[in-house]
PDB file of C-alpha atoms and ligand atoms in Angstrom:
ATOM      1  CA  MET A   1    -129.185-102.977 -58.440  1.00  0.00           C
ATOM      2  CA  THR A   2    -125.735-104.513 -58.601  1.00  0.00           C
ATOM      3  CA  ILE A   3    -122.792-105.173 -56.334  1.00  0.00           C
ATOM      4  CA  THR A   4    -119.150-105.583 -57.202  1.00  0.00           C
ATOM      5  CA  VAL A   5    -117.078-107.720 -54.853  1.00  0.00           C
ATOM      6  CA  VAL A   6    -113.299-107.957 -54.930  1.00  0.00           C
ATOM      7  CA  GLY A   7    -111.858-110.771 -52.832  1.00  0.00           C
ATOM      8  CA  THR A   8    -110.567-114.316 -52.778  1.00  0.00           C
ATOM      9  CA  VAL A   9    -111.821-117.438 -54.499  1.00  0.00           C
ATOM     10  CA  ALA A  10    -109.814-120.078 -52.725  1.00  0.00           C
ATOM     11  CA  PHE A  11    -109.250-123.563 -51.456  1.00  0.00           C
ATOM     12  CA  ASP A  12    -109.347-124.145 -47.705  1.00  0.00           C
ATOM     13  CA  ALA A  13    -108.259-126.885 -45.333  1.00  0.00           C
ATOM     14  CA  ILE A  14    -110.392-126.833 -42.194  1.00  0.00           C
ATOM     15  CA  GLN A  15    -110.386-128.604 -38.881  1.00  0.00           C
ATOM     16  CA  THR A  16    -113.212-128.206 -36.367  1.00  0.00           C
ATOM     17  CA  PRO A  17    -114.031-130.330 -33.302  1.00  0.00           C
ATOM     18  CA  PHE A  18    -116.555-132.132 -35.524  1.00  0.00           C
ATOM     19  CA  GLY A  19    -114.482-133.013 -38.551  1.00  0.00           C
ATOM     20  CA  LYS A  20    -111.686-132.215 -40.938  1.00  0.00           C
ATOM     21  CA  VAL A  21    -111.410-131.505 -44.633  1.00  0.00           C
ATOM     22  CA  ASP A  22    -108.078-131.212 -46.474  1.00  0.00           C
ATOM     23  CA  ARG A  23    -109.244-129.260 -49.475  1.00  0.00           C
ATOM     24  CA  CYS A  24    -112.559-127.600 -50.106  1.00  0.00           C
ATOM     25  CA  LEU A  25    -113.892-124.572 -51.904  1.00  0.00           C
ATOM     26  CA  GLY A  26    -113.622-121.322 -49.958  1.00  0.00           C
ATOM     27  CA  GLY A  27    -112.647-117.685 -50.272  1.00  0.00           C
ATOM     28  CA  SER A  28    -114.279-114.479 -49.145  1.00  0.00           C
ATOM     29  CA  ALA A  29    -115.662-113.584 -52.573  1.00  0.00           C
ATOM     30  CA  THR A  30    -117.062-117.074 -53.100  1.00  0.00           C
ATOM     31  CA  TYR A  31    -119.224-117.041 -49.972  1.00  0.00           C
ATOM     32  CA  PHE A  32    -120.115-113.395 -50.530  1.00  0.00           C
ATOM     33  CA  SER A  33    -121.222-113.792 -54.165  1.00  0.00           C
ATOM     34  CA  VAL A  34    -123.363-116.852 -53.597  1.00  0.00           C
ATOM     35  CA  ALA A  35    -125.112-115.213 -50.613  1.00  0.00           C
ATOM     36  CA  ALA A  36    -125.602-111.789 -52.252  1.00  0.00           C
ATOM     37  CA  SER A  37    -126.917-113.297 -55.489  1.00  0.00           C
ATOM     38  CA  PHE A  38    -130.098-114.404 -53.704  1.00  0.00           C
ATOM     39  CA  PHE A  39    -131.161-110.736 -53.837  1.00  0.00           C
ATOM     40  CA  SER A  40    -129.035-108.801 -56.350  1.00  0.00           C
ATOM     41  CA  ARG A  41    -126.748-109.130 -59.335  1.00  0.00           C
ATOM     42  CA  VAL A  42    -123.112-109.600 -58.365  1.00  0.00           C
ATOM     43  CA  ASN A  43    -119.960-108.806 -60.357  1.00  0.00           C
ATOM     44  CA  LEU A  44    -117.282-111.111 -59.001  1.00  0.00           C
ATOM     45  CA  VAL A  45    -113.689-109.838 -59.262  1.00  0.00           C
ATOM     46  CA  ALA A  46    -111.092-112.411 -58.207  1.00  0.00           C
ATOM     47  CA  VAL A  47    -108.258-114.543 -59.482  1.00  0.00           C
ATOM     48  CA  VAL A  48    -107.783-118.305 -59.452  1.00  0.00           C
ATOM     49  CA  GLY A  49    -105.095-120.702 -60.643  1.00  0.00           C
ATOM     50  CA  GLU A  50    -105.106-123.615 -63.002  1.00  0.00           C
ATOM     51  CA  ASP A  51    -106.199-125.897 -60.160  1.00  0.00           C
ATOM     52  CA  PHE A  52    -109.645-124.240 -60.160  1.00  0.00           C
ATOM     53  CA  THR A  53    -111.695-126.561 -62.359  1.00  0.00           C
ATOM     54  CA  ASP A  54    -114.988-126.111 -64.192  1.00  0.00           C
ATOM     55  CA  ASP A  55    -116.472-128.338 -61.522  1.00  0.00           C
ATOM     56  CA  ASP A  56    -115.308-125.850 -58.843  1.00  0.00           C
ATOM     57  CA  ALA A  57    -116.747-122.987 -60.908  1.00  0.00           C
ATOM     58  CA  SER A  58    -120.139-124.716 -60.977  1.00  0.00           C
ATOM     59  CA  ILE A  59    -120.829-123.101 -57.568  1.00  0.00           C
ATOM     60  CA  PHE A  60    -121.528-119.866 -59.471  1.00  0.00           C
ATOM     61  CA  ALA A  61    -123.604-121.407 -62.274  1.00  0.00           C
ATOM     62  CA  GLY A  62    -127.301-120.601 -62.499  1.00  0.00           C
ATOM     63  CA  ARG A  63    -126.954-117.701 -60.071  1.00  0.00           C
ATOM     64  CA  ASN A  64    -127.084-113.973 -60.726  1.00  0.00           C
ATOM     65  CA  ILE A  65    -123.282-113.731 -60.769  1.00  0.00           C
ATOM     66  CA  ASN A  66    -121.267-112.134 -63.562  1.00  0.00           C
ATOM     67  CA  LEU A  67    -117.956-113.965 -63.925  1.00  0.00           C
ATOM     68  CA  ASP A  68    -116.257-111.561 -66.379  1.00  0.00           C
ATOM     69  CA  GLY A  69    -113.968-110.512 -63.522  1.00  0.00           C
ATOM     70  CA  LEU A  70    -112.908-114.043 -62.538  1.00  0.00           C
ATOM     71  CA  GLN A  71    -109.412-114.392 -64.005  1.00  0.00           C
ATOM     72  CA  ARG A  72    -107.825-117.810 -64.379  1.00  0.00           C
ATOM     73  CA  VAL A  73    -104.006-117.800 -64.493  1.00  0.00           C
ATOM     74  CA  ALA A  74    -102.309-120.715 -66.219  1.00  0.00           C
ATOM     75  CA  GLY A  75     -99.498-122.466 -64.389  1.00  0.00           C
ATOM     76  CA  ALA A  76    -100.426-120.981 -61.018  1.00  0.00           C
ATOM     77  CA  LYS A  77    -102.180-122.183 -57.883  1.00  0.00           C
ATOM     78  CA  SER A  78    -105.216-120.613 -56.231  1.00  0.00           C
ATOM     79  CA  PHE A  79    -105.145-118.840 -52.849  1.00  0.00           C
ATOM     80  CA  PHE A  80    -105.015-121.430 -50.070  1.00  0.00           C
ATOM     81  CA  TRP A  81    -105.992-120.997 -46.427  1.00  0.00           C
ATOM     82  CA  SER A  82    -105.816-123.526 -43.647  1.00  0.00           C
ATOM     83  CA  GLY A  83    -107.548-122.927 -40.335  1.00  0.00           C
ATOM     84  CA  GLU A  84    -108.539-124.644 -37.164  1.00  0.00           C
ATOM     85  CA  TYR A  85    -111.276-124.077 -34.574  1.00  0.00           C
ATOM     86  CA  GLY A  86    -111.469-125.317 -31.003  1.00  0.00           C
ATOM     87  CA  PHE A  87    -114.691-125.640 -29.045  1.00  0.00           C
ATOM     88  CA  ASP A  88    -115.031-121.850 -29.143  1.00  0.00           C
ATOM     89  CA  LEU A  89    -116.054-121.681 -32.767  1.00  0.00           C
ATOM     90  CA  ASN A  90    -115.891-117.876 -32.704  1.00  0.00           C
ATOM     91  CA  VAL A  91    -112.090-118.000 -32.878  1.00  0.00           C
ATOM     92  CA  ALA A  92    -110.362-119.201 -36.062  1.00  0.00           C
ATOM     93  CA  LYS A  93    -106.686-120.049 -35.801  1.00  0.00           C
ATOM     94  CA  THR A  94    -104.877-119.592 -39.103  1.00  0.00           C
ATOM     95  CA  LEU A  95    -102.447-122.468 -39.669  1.00  0.00           C
ATOM     96  CA  ASP A  96    -101.292-121.526 -43.147  1.00  0.00           C
ATOM     97  CA  THR A  97    -101.944-118.875 -45.794  1.00  0.00           C
ATOM     98  CA  GLN A  98    -100.549-119.354 -49.298  1.00  0.00           C
ATOM     99  CA  LEU A  99    -101.256-116.304 -51.440  1.00  0.00           C
ATOM    100  CA  ASN A 100    -100.166-118.082 -54.660  1.00  0.00           C
ATOM    101  CA  VAL A 101    -101.888-116.371 -57.610  1.00  0.00           C
ATOM    102  CA  PHE A 102    -103.352-113.702 -55.290  1.00  0.00           C
ATOM    103  CA  ALA A 103     -99.832-112.327 -54.604  1.00  0.00           C
ATOM    104  CA  GLY A 104     -99.689-110.623 -58.010  1.00  0.00           C
ATOM    105  CA  PHE A 105    -103.364-109.711 -58.169  1.00  0.00           C
ATOM    106  CA  LYS A 106    -104.030-106.165 -59.374  1.00  0.00           C
ATOM    107  CA  PRO A 107    -107.778-105.838 -59.880  1.00  0.00           C
ATOM    108  CA  ARG A 108    -108.731-103.734 -62.909  1.00  0.00           C
ATOM    109  CA  LEU A 109    -112.428-102.953 -62.864  1.00  0.00           C
ATOM    110  CA  ASN A 110    -114.310-102.733 -66.159  1.00  0.00           C
ATOM    111  CA  ASP A 111    -117.158-100.249 -66.703  1.00  0.00           C
ATOM    112  CA  GLU A 112    -119.870-102.525 -65.419  1.00  0.00           C
ATOM    113  CA  GLN A 113    -117.929-103.400 -62.262  1.00  0.00           C
ATOM    114  CA  ARG A 114    -117.105 -99.730 -61.679  1.00  0.00           C
ATOM    115  CA  ARG A 115    -120.715 -98.620 -62.104  1.00  0.00           C
ATOM    116  CA  ALA A 116    -122.201-101.038 -59.536  1.00  0.00           C
ATOM    117  CA  ASN A 117    -124.226 -99.347 -56.781  1.00  0.00           C
ATOM    118  CA  ILE A 118    -122.325-101.111 -54.033  1.00  0.00           C
ATOM    119  CA  LEU A 119    -118.656-102.046 -53.884  1.00  0.00           C
ATOM    120  CA  PHE A 120    -117.627-104.671 -51.323  1.00  0.00           C
ATOM    121  CA  LEU A 121    -113.926-104.760 -50.547  1.00  0.00           C
ATOM    122  CA  ALA A 122    -113.574-108.202 -48.994  1.00  0.00           C
ATOM    123  CA  ASN A 123    -110.765-108.931 -46.581  1.00  0.00           C
ATOM    124  CA  ALA A 124    -107.439-108.168 -48.306  1.00  0.00           C
ATOM    125  CA  GLU A 125    -104.347-106.031 -47.811  1.00  0.00           C
ATOM    126  CA  PRO A 126    -105.618-102.451 -47.286  1.00  0.00           C
ATOM    127  CA  LYS A 127    -103.370-101.141 -50.108  1.00  0.00           C
ATOM    128  CA  LEU A 128    -105.083-103.457 -52.571  1.00  0.00           C
ATOM    129  CA  GLN A 129    -108.483-102.392 -51.223  1.00  0.00           C
ATOM    130  CA  MET A 130    -107.512 -98.733 -51.754  1.00  0.00           C
ATOM    131  CA  GLU A 131    -106.293 -99.349 -55.310  1.00  0.00           C
ATOM    132  CA  THR A 132    -109.629-100.972 -56.074  1.00  0.00           C
ATOM    133  CA  LEU A 133    -111.666 -98.223 -54.436  1.00  0.00           C
ATOM    134  CA  GLU A 134    -109.852 -95.572 -56.458  1.00  0.00           C
ATOM    135  CA  GLN A 135    -111.193 -97.099 -59.674  1.00  0.00           C
ATOM    136  CA  ALA A 136    -114.862 -96.850 -58.694  1.00  0.00           C
ATOM    137  CA  ALA A 137    -117.446 -94.344 -57.492  1.00  0.00           C
ATOM    138  CA  PRO A 138    -120.301 -96.425 -56.098  1.00  0.00           C
ATOM    139  CA  LYS A 139    -123.173 -95.143 -53.955  1.00  0.00           C
ATOM    140  CA  LEU A 140    -121.939 -97.228 -51.054  1.00  0.00           C
ATOM    141  CA  VAL A 141    -118.559 -98.776 -50.264  1.00  0.00           C
ATOM    142  CA  ALA A 142    -118.312-101.512 -47.642  1.00  0.00           C
ATOM    143  CA  LEU A 143    -115.183-103.108 -46.287  1.00  0.00           C
ATOM    144  CA  ASP A 144    -114.102-106.147 -44.283  1.00  0.00           C
ATOM    145  CA  THR A 145    -110.672-106.713 -42.762  1.00  0.00           C
ATOM    146  CA  MET A 146    -108.895-109.055 -40.339  1.00  0.00           C
ATOM    147  CA  ASN A 147    -106.481-109.161 -37.386  1.00  0.00           C
ATOM    148  CA  LEU A 148    -103.482-109.630 -39.717  1.00  0.00           C
ATOM    149  CA  TRP A 149    -103.962-106.185 -41.339  1.00  0.00           C
ATOM    150  CA  ILE A 150    -104.693-104.462 -38.030  1.00  0.00           C
ATOM    151  CA  ALA A 151    -101.342-105.775 -36.808  1.00  0.00           C
ATOM    152  CA  THR A 152     -99.279-105.209 -39.957  1.00  0.00           C
ATOM    153  CA  ALA A 153    -100.902-102.386 -41.967  1.00  0.00           C
ATOM    154  CA  ARG A 154    -102.615-100.210 -39.390  1.00  0.00           C
ATOM    155  CA  GLU A 155    -101.983 -96.872 -41.092  1.00  0.00           C
ATOM    156  CA  ASP A 156    -103.181 -98.066 -44.485  1.00  0.00           C
ATOM    157  CA  LEU A 157    -106.245 -99.495 -42.773  1.00  0.00           C
ATOM    158  CA  THR A 158    -107.026 -96.176 -41.075  1.00  0.00           C
ATOM    159  CA  ARG A 159    -106.647 -94.422 -44.433  1.00  0.00           C
ATOM    160  CA  ILE A 160    -109.222 -96.679 -46.035  1.00  0.00           C
ATOM    161  CA  PHE A 161    -111.590 -96.572 -43.031  1.00  0.00           C
ATOM    162  CA  ARG A 162    -111.764 -92.825 -43.674  1.00  0.00           C
ATOM    163  CA  ARG A 163    -112.916 -93.457 -47.258  1.00  0.00           C
ATOM    164  CA  VAL A 164    -115.641 -96.069 -46.831  1.00  0.00           C
ATOM    165  CA  ASP A 165    -119.307 -95.833 -45.772  1.00  0.00           C
ATOM    166  CA  LEU A 166    -119.709 -99.144 -44.038  1.00  0.00           C
ATOM    167  CA  VAL A 167    -117.297-101.418 -42.176  1.00  0.00           C
ATOM    168  CA  ILE A 168    -118.141-105.032 -41.325  1.00  0.00           C
ATOM    169  CA  ILE A 169    -115.752-106.487 -38.737  1.00  0.00           C
ATOM    170  CA  ASN A 170    -115.876-108.705 -35.675  1.00  0.00           C
ATOM    171  CA  ASP A 171    -115.772-107.631 -32.044  1.00  0.00           C
ATOM    172  CA  ALA A 172    -112.209-108.871 -31.450  1.00  0.00           C
ATOM    173  CA  GLU A 173    -111.055-106.729 -34.384  1.00  0.00           C
ATOM    174  CA  VAL A 174    -112.776-103.641 -32.942  1.00  0.00           C
ATOM    175  CA  ARG A 175    -110.917-104.254 -29.659  1.00  0.00           C
ATOM    176  CA  GLN A 176    -107.605-104.869 -31.415  1.00  0.00           C
ATOM    177  CA  TYR A 177    -107.830-101.798 -33.661  1.00  0.00           C
ATOM    178  CA  THR A 178    -109.007 -99.371 -30.993  1.00  0.00           C
ATOM    179  CA  ASN A 179    -107.245-100.797 -27.945  1.00  0.00           C
ATOM    180  CA  GLN A 180    -110.552-100.595 -26.096  1.00  0.00           C
ATOM    181  CA  SER A 181    -111.970-103.485 -24.126  1.00  0.00           C
ATOM    182  CA  ASN A 182    -115.452-101.980 -24.419  1.00  0.00           C
ATOM    183  CA  VAL A 183    -116.733-102.688 -27.936  1.00  0.00           C
ATOM    184  CA  ILE A 184    -119.226 -99.794 -27.930  1.00  0.00           C
ATOM    185  CA  LYS A 185    -116.510 -97.297 -27.027  1.00  0.00           C
ATOM    186  CA  GLY A 186    -114.270 -98.827 -29.668  1.00  0.00           C
ATOM    187  CA  ALA A 187    -117.075 -98.629 -32.216  1.00  0.00           C
ATOM    188  CA  ARG A 188    -117.441 -94.896 -31.533  1.00  0.00           C
ATOM    189  CA  GLN A 189    -113.768 -94.398 -32.327  1.00  0.00           C
ATOM    190  CA  ILE A 190    -114.212 -96.096 -35.703  1.00  0.00           C
ATOM    191  CA  LEU A 191    -117.373 -94.082 -36.442  1.00  0.00           C
ATOM    192  CA  ASP A 192    -115.393 -90.936 -35.610  1.00  0.00           C
ATOM    193  CA  LEU A 193    -113.122 -91.681 -38.568  1.00  0.00           C
ATOM    194  CA  GLY A 194    -116.101 -90.970 -40.824  1.00  0.00           C
ATOM    195  CA  VAL A 195    -117.506 -94.493 -41.203  1.00  0.00           C
ATOM    196  CA  LYS A 196    -121.300 -94.026 -41.384  1.00  0.00           C
ATOM    197  CA  THR A 197    -122.362 -97.531 -40.389  1.00  0.00           C
ATOM    198  CA  LEU A 198    -120.382-100.064 -38.418  1.00  0.00           C
ATOM    199  CA  VAL A 199    -121.534-103.671 -38.382  1.00  0.00           C
ATOM    200  CA  ILE A 200    -119.914-105.735 -35.649  1.00  0.00           C
ATOM    201  CA  LYS A 201    -120.107-109.516 -35.975  1.00  0.00           C
ATOM    202  CA  ARG A 202    -120.163-111.316 -32.656  1.00  0.00           C
ATOM    203  CA  GLY A 203    -120.259-114.945 -33.808  1.00  0.00           C
ATOM    204  CA  GLU A 204    -122.825-116.989 -31.929  1.00  0.00           C
ATOM    205  CA  TYR A 205    -123.947-113.831 -30.076  1.00  0.00           C
ATOM    206  CA  GLY A 206    -125.182-112.118 -33.214  1.00  0.00           C
ATOM    207  CA  VAL A 207    -124.581-108.700 -34.703  1.00  0.00           C
ATOM    208  CA  LEU A 208    -124.516-105.073 -33.561  1.00  0.00           C
ATOM    209  CA  MET A 209    -125.077-102.302 -36.081  1.00  0.00           C
ATOM    210  CA  MET A 210    -124.064 -98.803 -35.037  1.00  0.00           C
ATOM    211  CA  THR A 211    -124.341 -95.341 -36.540  1.00  0.00           C
ATOM    212  CA  ASP A 212    -123.753 -92.029 -34.801  1.00  0.00           C
ATOM    213  CA  GLU A 213    -127.407 -91.940 -33.728  1.00  0.00           C
ATOM    214  CA  ARG A 214    -128.585 -95.531 -33.510  1.00  0.00           C
ATOM    215  CA  VAL A 215    -127.736 -99.026 -32.358  1.00  0.00           C
ATOM    216  CA  PHE A 216    -129.483-102.156 -33.619  1.00  0.00           C
ATOM    217  CA  ALA A 217    -128.797-105.567 -32.100  1.00  0.00           C
ATOM    218  CA  ALA A 218    -129.740-108.954 -33.542  1.00  0.00           C
ATOM    219  CA  PRO A 219    -129.065-112.399 -32.096  1.00  0.00           C
ATOM    220  CA  ALA A 220    -127.606-115.233 -34.115  1.00  0.00           C
ATOM    221  CA  TYR A 221    -130.088-117.886 -35.199  1.00  0.00           C
ATOM    222  CA  PRO A 222    -129.953-120.460 -32.374  1.00  0.00           C
ATOM    223  CA  LEU A 223    -128.608-123.545 -34.098  1.00  0.00           C
ATOM    224  CA  GLU A 224    -127.954-126.771 -32.246  1.00  0.00           C
ATOM    225  CA  GLN A 225    -125.440-127.973 -34.797  1.00  0.00           C
ATOM    226  CA  VAL A 226    -122.752-125.491 -35.782  1.00  0.00           C
ATOM    227  CA  PHE A 227    -120.397-127.580 -37.842  1.00  0.00           C
ATOM    228  CA  ASP A 228    -117.934-125.192 -39.504  1.00  0.00           C
ATOM    229  CA  PRO A 229    -117.988-121.397 -39.019  1.00  0.00           C
ATOM    230  CA  THR A 230    -115.695-120.706 -42.007  1.00  0.00           C
ATOM    231  CA  GLY A 231    -117.316-118.236 -44.339  1.00  0.00           C
ATOM    232  CA  ALA A 232    -119.985-117.123 -41.884  1.00  0.00           C
ATOM    233  CA  GLY A 233    -118.686-113.542 -41.972  1.00  0.00           C
ATOM    234  CA  ASP A 234    -118.554-113.328 -45.756  1.00  0.00           C
ATOM    235  CA  THR A 235    -121.928-115.018 -46.131  1.00  0.00           C
ATOM    236  CA  PHE A 236    -123.347-112.513 -43.662  1.00  0.00           C
ATOM    237  CA  ALA A 237    -121.832-109.631 -45.656  1.00  0.00           C
ATOM    238  CA  GLY A 238    -123.269-111.079 -48.879  1.00  0.00           C
ATOM    239  CA  GLY A 239    -126.792-111.482 -47.517  1.00  0.00           C
ATOM    240  CA  PHE A 240    -126.649-108.076 -45.855  1.00  0.00           C
ATOM    241  CA  LEU A 241    -125.358-106.093 -48.848  1.00  0.00           C
ATOM    242  CA  GLY A 242    -127.251-108.204 -51.380  1.00  0.00           C
ATOM    243  CA  TYR A 243    -130.538-107.375 -49.708  1.00  0.00           C
ATOM    244  CA  LEU A 244    -129.552-103.722 -49.270  1.00  0.00           C
ATOM    245  CA  ALA A 245    -128.700-103.404 -52.961  1.00  0.00           C
ATOM    246  CA  SER A 246    -132.178-104.686 -53.823  1.00  0.00           C
ATOM    247  CA  ARG A 247    -133.841-101.811 -51.909  1.00  0.00           C
ATOM    248  CA  PRO A 248    -134.202 -98.453 -53.674  1.00  0.00           C
ATOM    249  CA  ALA A 249    -133.964 -96.320 -50.521  1.00  0.00           C
ATOM    250  CA  ALA A 250    -131.608 -98.409 -48.348  1.00  0.00           C
ATOM    251  CA  ASP A 251    -133.009 -96.617 -45.292  1.00  0.00           C
ATOM    252  CA  ASP A 252    -132.807 -97.643 -41.642  1.00  0.00           C
ATOM    253  CA  ARG A 253    -135.662-100.167 -41.977  1.00  0.00           C
ATOM    254  CA  ASP A 254    -133.875-101.776 -44.931  1.00  0.00           C
ATOM    255  CA  LEU A 255    -130.591-101.846 -43.002  1.00  0.00           C
ATOM    256  CA  ARG A 256    -132.248-103.684 -40.105  1.00  0.00           C
ATOM    257  CA  ARG A 257    -133.904-106.212 -42.402  1.00  0.00           C
ATOM    258  CA  ALA A 258    -130.583-106.628 -44.211  1.00  0.00           C
ATOM    259  CA  ILE A 259    -128.921-107.559 -40.907  1.00  0.00           C
ATOM    260  CA  ILE A 260    -131.485-110.327 -40.447  1.00  0.00           C
ATOM    261  CA  PHE A 261    -131.103-111.604 -44.022  1.00  0.00           C
ATOM    262  CA  GLY A 262    -127.316-111.659 -43.581  1.00  0.00           C
ATOM    263  CA  SER A 263    -127.652-113.546 -40.301  1.00  0.00           C
ATOM    264  CA  THR A 264    -130.157-115.953 -41.852  1.00  0.00           C
ATOM    265  CA  LEU A 265    -127.825-116.847 -44.723  1.00  0.00           C
ATOM    266  CA  ALA A 266    -124.816-117.197 -42.405  1.00  0.00           C
ATOM    267  CA  SER A 267    -126.805-119.630 -40.249  1.00  0.00           C
ATOM    268  CA  PHE A 268    -127.051-121.975 -43.242  1.00  0.00           C
ATOM    269  CA  THR A 269    -123.343-121.729 -44.089  1.00  0.00           C
ATOM    270  CA  VAL A 270    -122.218-122.985 -40.671  1.00  0.00           C
ATOM    271  CA  GLU A 271    -124.383-126.124 -40.834  1.00  0.00           C
ATOM    272  CA  LYS A 272    -121.913-127.939 -43.124  1.00  0.00           C
ATOM    273  CA  PHE A 273    -118.328-127.653 -44.358  1.00  0.00           C
ATOM    274  CA  SER A 274    -117.411-125.147 -47.052  1.00  0.00           C
ATOM    275  CA  LEU A 275    -120.351-124.002 -49.200  1.00  0.00           C
ATOM    276  CA  ASP A 276    -121.978-127.423 -49.006  1.00  0.00           C
ATOM    277  CA  ARG A 277    -125.105-126.141 -47.262  1.00  0.00           C
ATOM    278  CA  LEU A 278    -125.256-122.661 -48.781  1.00  0.00           C
ATOM    279  CA  ARG A 279    -125.246-124.075 -52.314  1.00  0.00           C
ATOM    280  CA  GLN A 280    -128.276-126.282 -51.581  1.00  0.00           C
ATOM    281  CA  ILE A 281    -130.718-123.759 -50.203  1.00  0.00           C
ATOM    282  CA  THR A 282    -133.557-122.041 -52.037  1.00  0.00           C
ATOM    283  CA  LEU A 283    -134.908-118.520 -51.600  1.00  0.00           C
ATOM    284  CA  ASP A 284    -138.054-120.051 -50.038  1.00  0.00           C
ATOM    285  CA  GLU A 285    -135.927-121.656 -47.323  1.00  0.00           C
ATOM    286  CA  VAL A 286    -134.199-118.318 -46.741  1.00  0.00           C
ATOM    287  CA  TYR A 287    -137.553-116.567 -46.306  1.00  0.00           C
ATOM    288  CA  ALA A 288    -138.839-119.326 -44.004  1.00  0.00           C
ATOM    289  CA  ARG A 289    -135.857-118.966 -41.675  1.00  0.00           C
ATOM    290  CA  TYR A 290    -136.082-115.166 -41.903  1.00  0.00           C
ATOM    291  CA  ARG A 291    -139.655-115.418 -40.561  1.00  0.00           C
ATOM    292  CA  GLU A 292    -138.468-117.677 -37.733  1.00  0.00           C
ATOM    293  CA  PHE A 293    -135.882-115.028 -36.940  1.00  0.00           C
ATOM    294  CA  LYS A 294    -138.581-112.398 -36.741  1.00  0.00           C
ATOM    295  CA  ALA A 295    -140.642-114.553 -34.359  1.00  0.00           C
ATOM    296  CA  LEU A 296    -137.546-115.243 -32.275  1.00  0.00           C
ATOM    297  CA  THR A 297    -137.013-111.593 -31.462  1.00  0.00           C
ATOM    298  CA  HIS A 298    -140.640-110.446 -31.315  1.00  0.00           C
ATOM    299  CA  PHE A 299    -142.324-109.462 -28.072  1.00  0.00           C
ATOM    300  CA  GLU A 300    -145.566-107.668 -27.279  1.00  0.00           C
ATOM    301  CA  ASP A 301    -145.210-104.339 -25.613  1.00  0.00           C
ATOM    302  CA  PHE A 302    -147.527-103.325 -22.753  1.00  0.00           C
ATOM    303  CA  GLU A 303    -149.417-100.078 -22.488  1.00  0.00           C
ATOM    304  CA  VAL A 304    -147.593 -97.483 -20.458  1.00  0.00           C
TER     305      VAL A 304
HETATM  306  P1  LIG B   1    -114.721-115.785 -42.869  1.00  0.00           P
HETATM  307  O1  LIG B   1    -116.042-115.420 -43.480  1.00  0.00           O
HETATM  308  O2  LIG B   1    -114.107-114.642 -42.134  1.00  0.00           O
HETATM  309  O3  LIG B   1    -114.778-117.074 -42.097  1.00  0.00           O
HETATM  310  O4  LIG B   1    -113.714-116.024 -44.106  1.00  0.00           O
HETATM  311  C1  LIG B   1    -113.445-117.304 -44.610  1.00  0.00           C
HETATM  312  C2  LIG B   1    -112.719-117.283 -45.942  1.00  0.00           C
HETATM  313  O5  LIG B   1    -111.716-116.259 -45.990  1.00  0.00           O
HETATM  314  C3  LIG B   1    -111.983-118.598 -46.166  1.00  0.00           C
HETATM  315  O6  LIG B   1    -112.717-119.387 -47.071  1.00  0.00           O
HETATM  316  C4  LIG B   1    -110.586-118.223 -46.688  1.00  0.00           C
HETATM  317  O7  LIG B   1    -110.307-118.795 -47.935  1.00  0.00           O
HETATM  318  C5  LIG B   1    -110.605-116.698 -46.779  1.00  0.00           C
HETATM  319  N1  LIG B   1    -109.396-116.082 -46.205  1.00  0.00           N
HETATM  320  C6  LIG B   1    -108.703-116.468 -45.109  1.00  0.00           C
HETATM  321  N2  LIG B   1    -107.626-115.658 -44.893  1.00  0.00           N
HETATM  322  C7  LIG B   1    -107.646-114.717 -45.872  1.00  0.00           C
HETATM  323  C8  LIG B   1    -106.808-113.588 -46.214  1.00  0.00           C
HETATM  324  N3  LIG B   1    -105.702-113.286 -45.525  1.00  0.00           N
HETATM  325  N4  LIG B   1    -107.154-112.850 -47.294  1.00  0.00           N
HETATM  326  C9  LIG B   1    -108.260-113.146 -48.006  1.00  0.00           C
HETATM  327  N5  LIG B   1    -109.078-114.191 -47.770  1.00  0.00           N
HETATM  328  C10 LIG B   1    -108.800-114.976 -46.705  1.00  0.00           C
END
């Protein structure tokens, strides 16, 4: 099965307590596509500028990623984001966002992109997400967003929440959107809009998945060295939806496994800057860490 992702392919400048890099490959759709392609075919829909070289594009080579939707615009610069993290690596501080070529981006999906089973609307202005959604009729639509859009485009965001099946956001965003300090109460409010499954990322504390009837909680993989959290959320979304798209039924058992695959892939991303670690790993390494994850959370029940 296939996934279409619409998002950014970008350059980032990142500062963490452990190091600094002035320009590296980033973007929501970049992390997402590489992670999802471990399990499913991905149609990447994004735009880059002239500064995006063939060497940069090599990140996608040899993977199950269709690049027909990666537009390159001459004479323009790619999306650029600069961010900083303090010792609390769960909180990214945006220092600079330069939309550049992304400012005029109007995604036009072709037949193959439209027909994908899953559509992932990566973090972008809700209006753009809606315009994209209106071109497709997938089995499942998933969406990510960020604090900026909750603050500046709340109504548009609510409109699109009502149209999607699955929302992947972090706990601070649930609090900000719902004005609730209790994340579970806030999550209920979002589910009440018609979202079927809400996946709440909690950084180093793991993930909560909620539906009207069920809650599933997974820890984050306990890493001693978290170097750069940039892209963890998009890598998680890629592993999660990539695995889900590979399952014919996508039932509750698949959803739970998908949460662990997403968390497993994200745990690799944060070990190095940019996609430096994610691009090195093999599917065998992913499965090995997945099994460690299973052992980590396993306990024997007693007879009652
Ligand atoms: P995350 O997975 O949430 O850490 O997302 C990291 C990626 O999102 C970075 O590589 C950035 O290039 C990209 N990004 C940051 N801000 C935005 C934005 N406003 N719109 C789209 N992409 C963004």
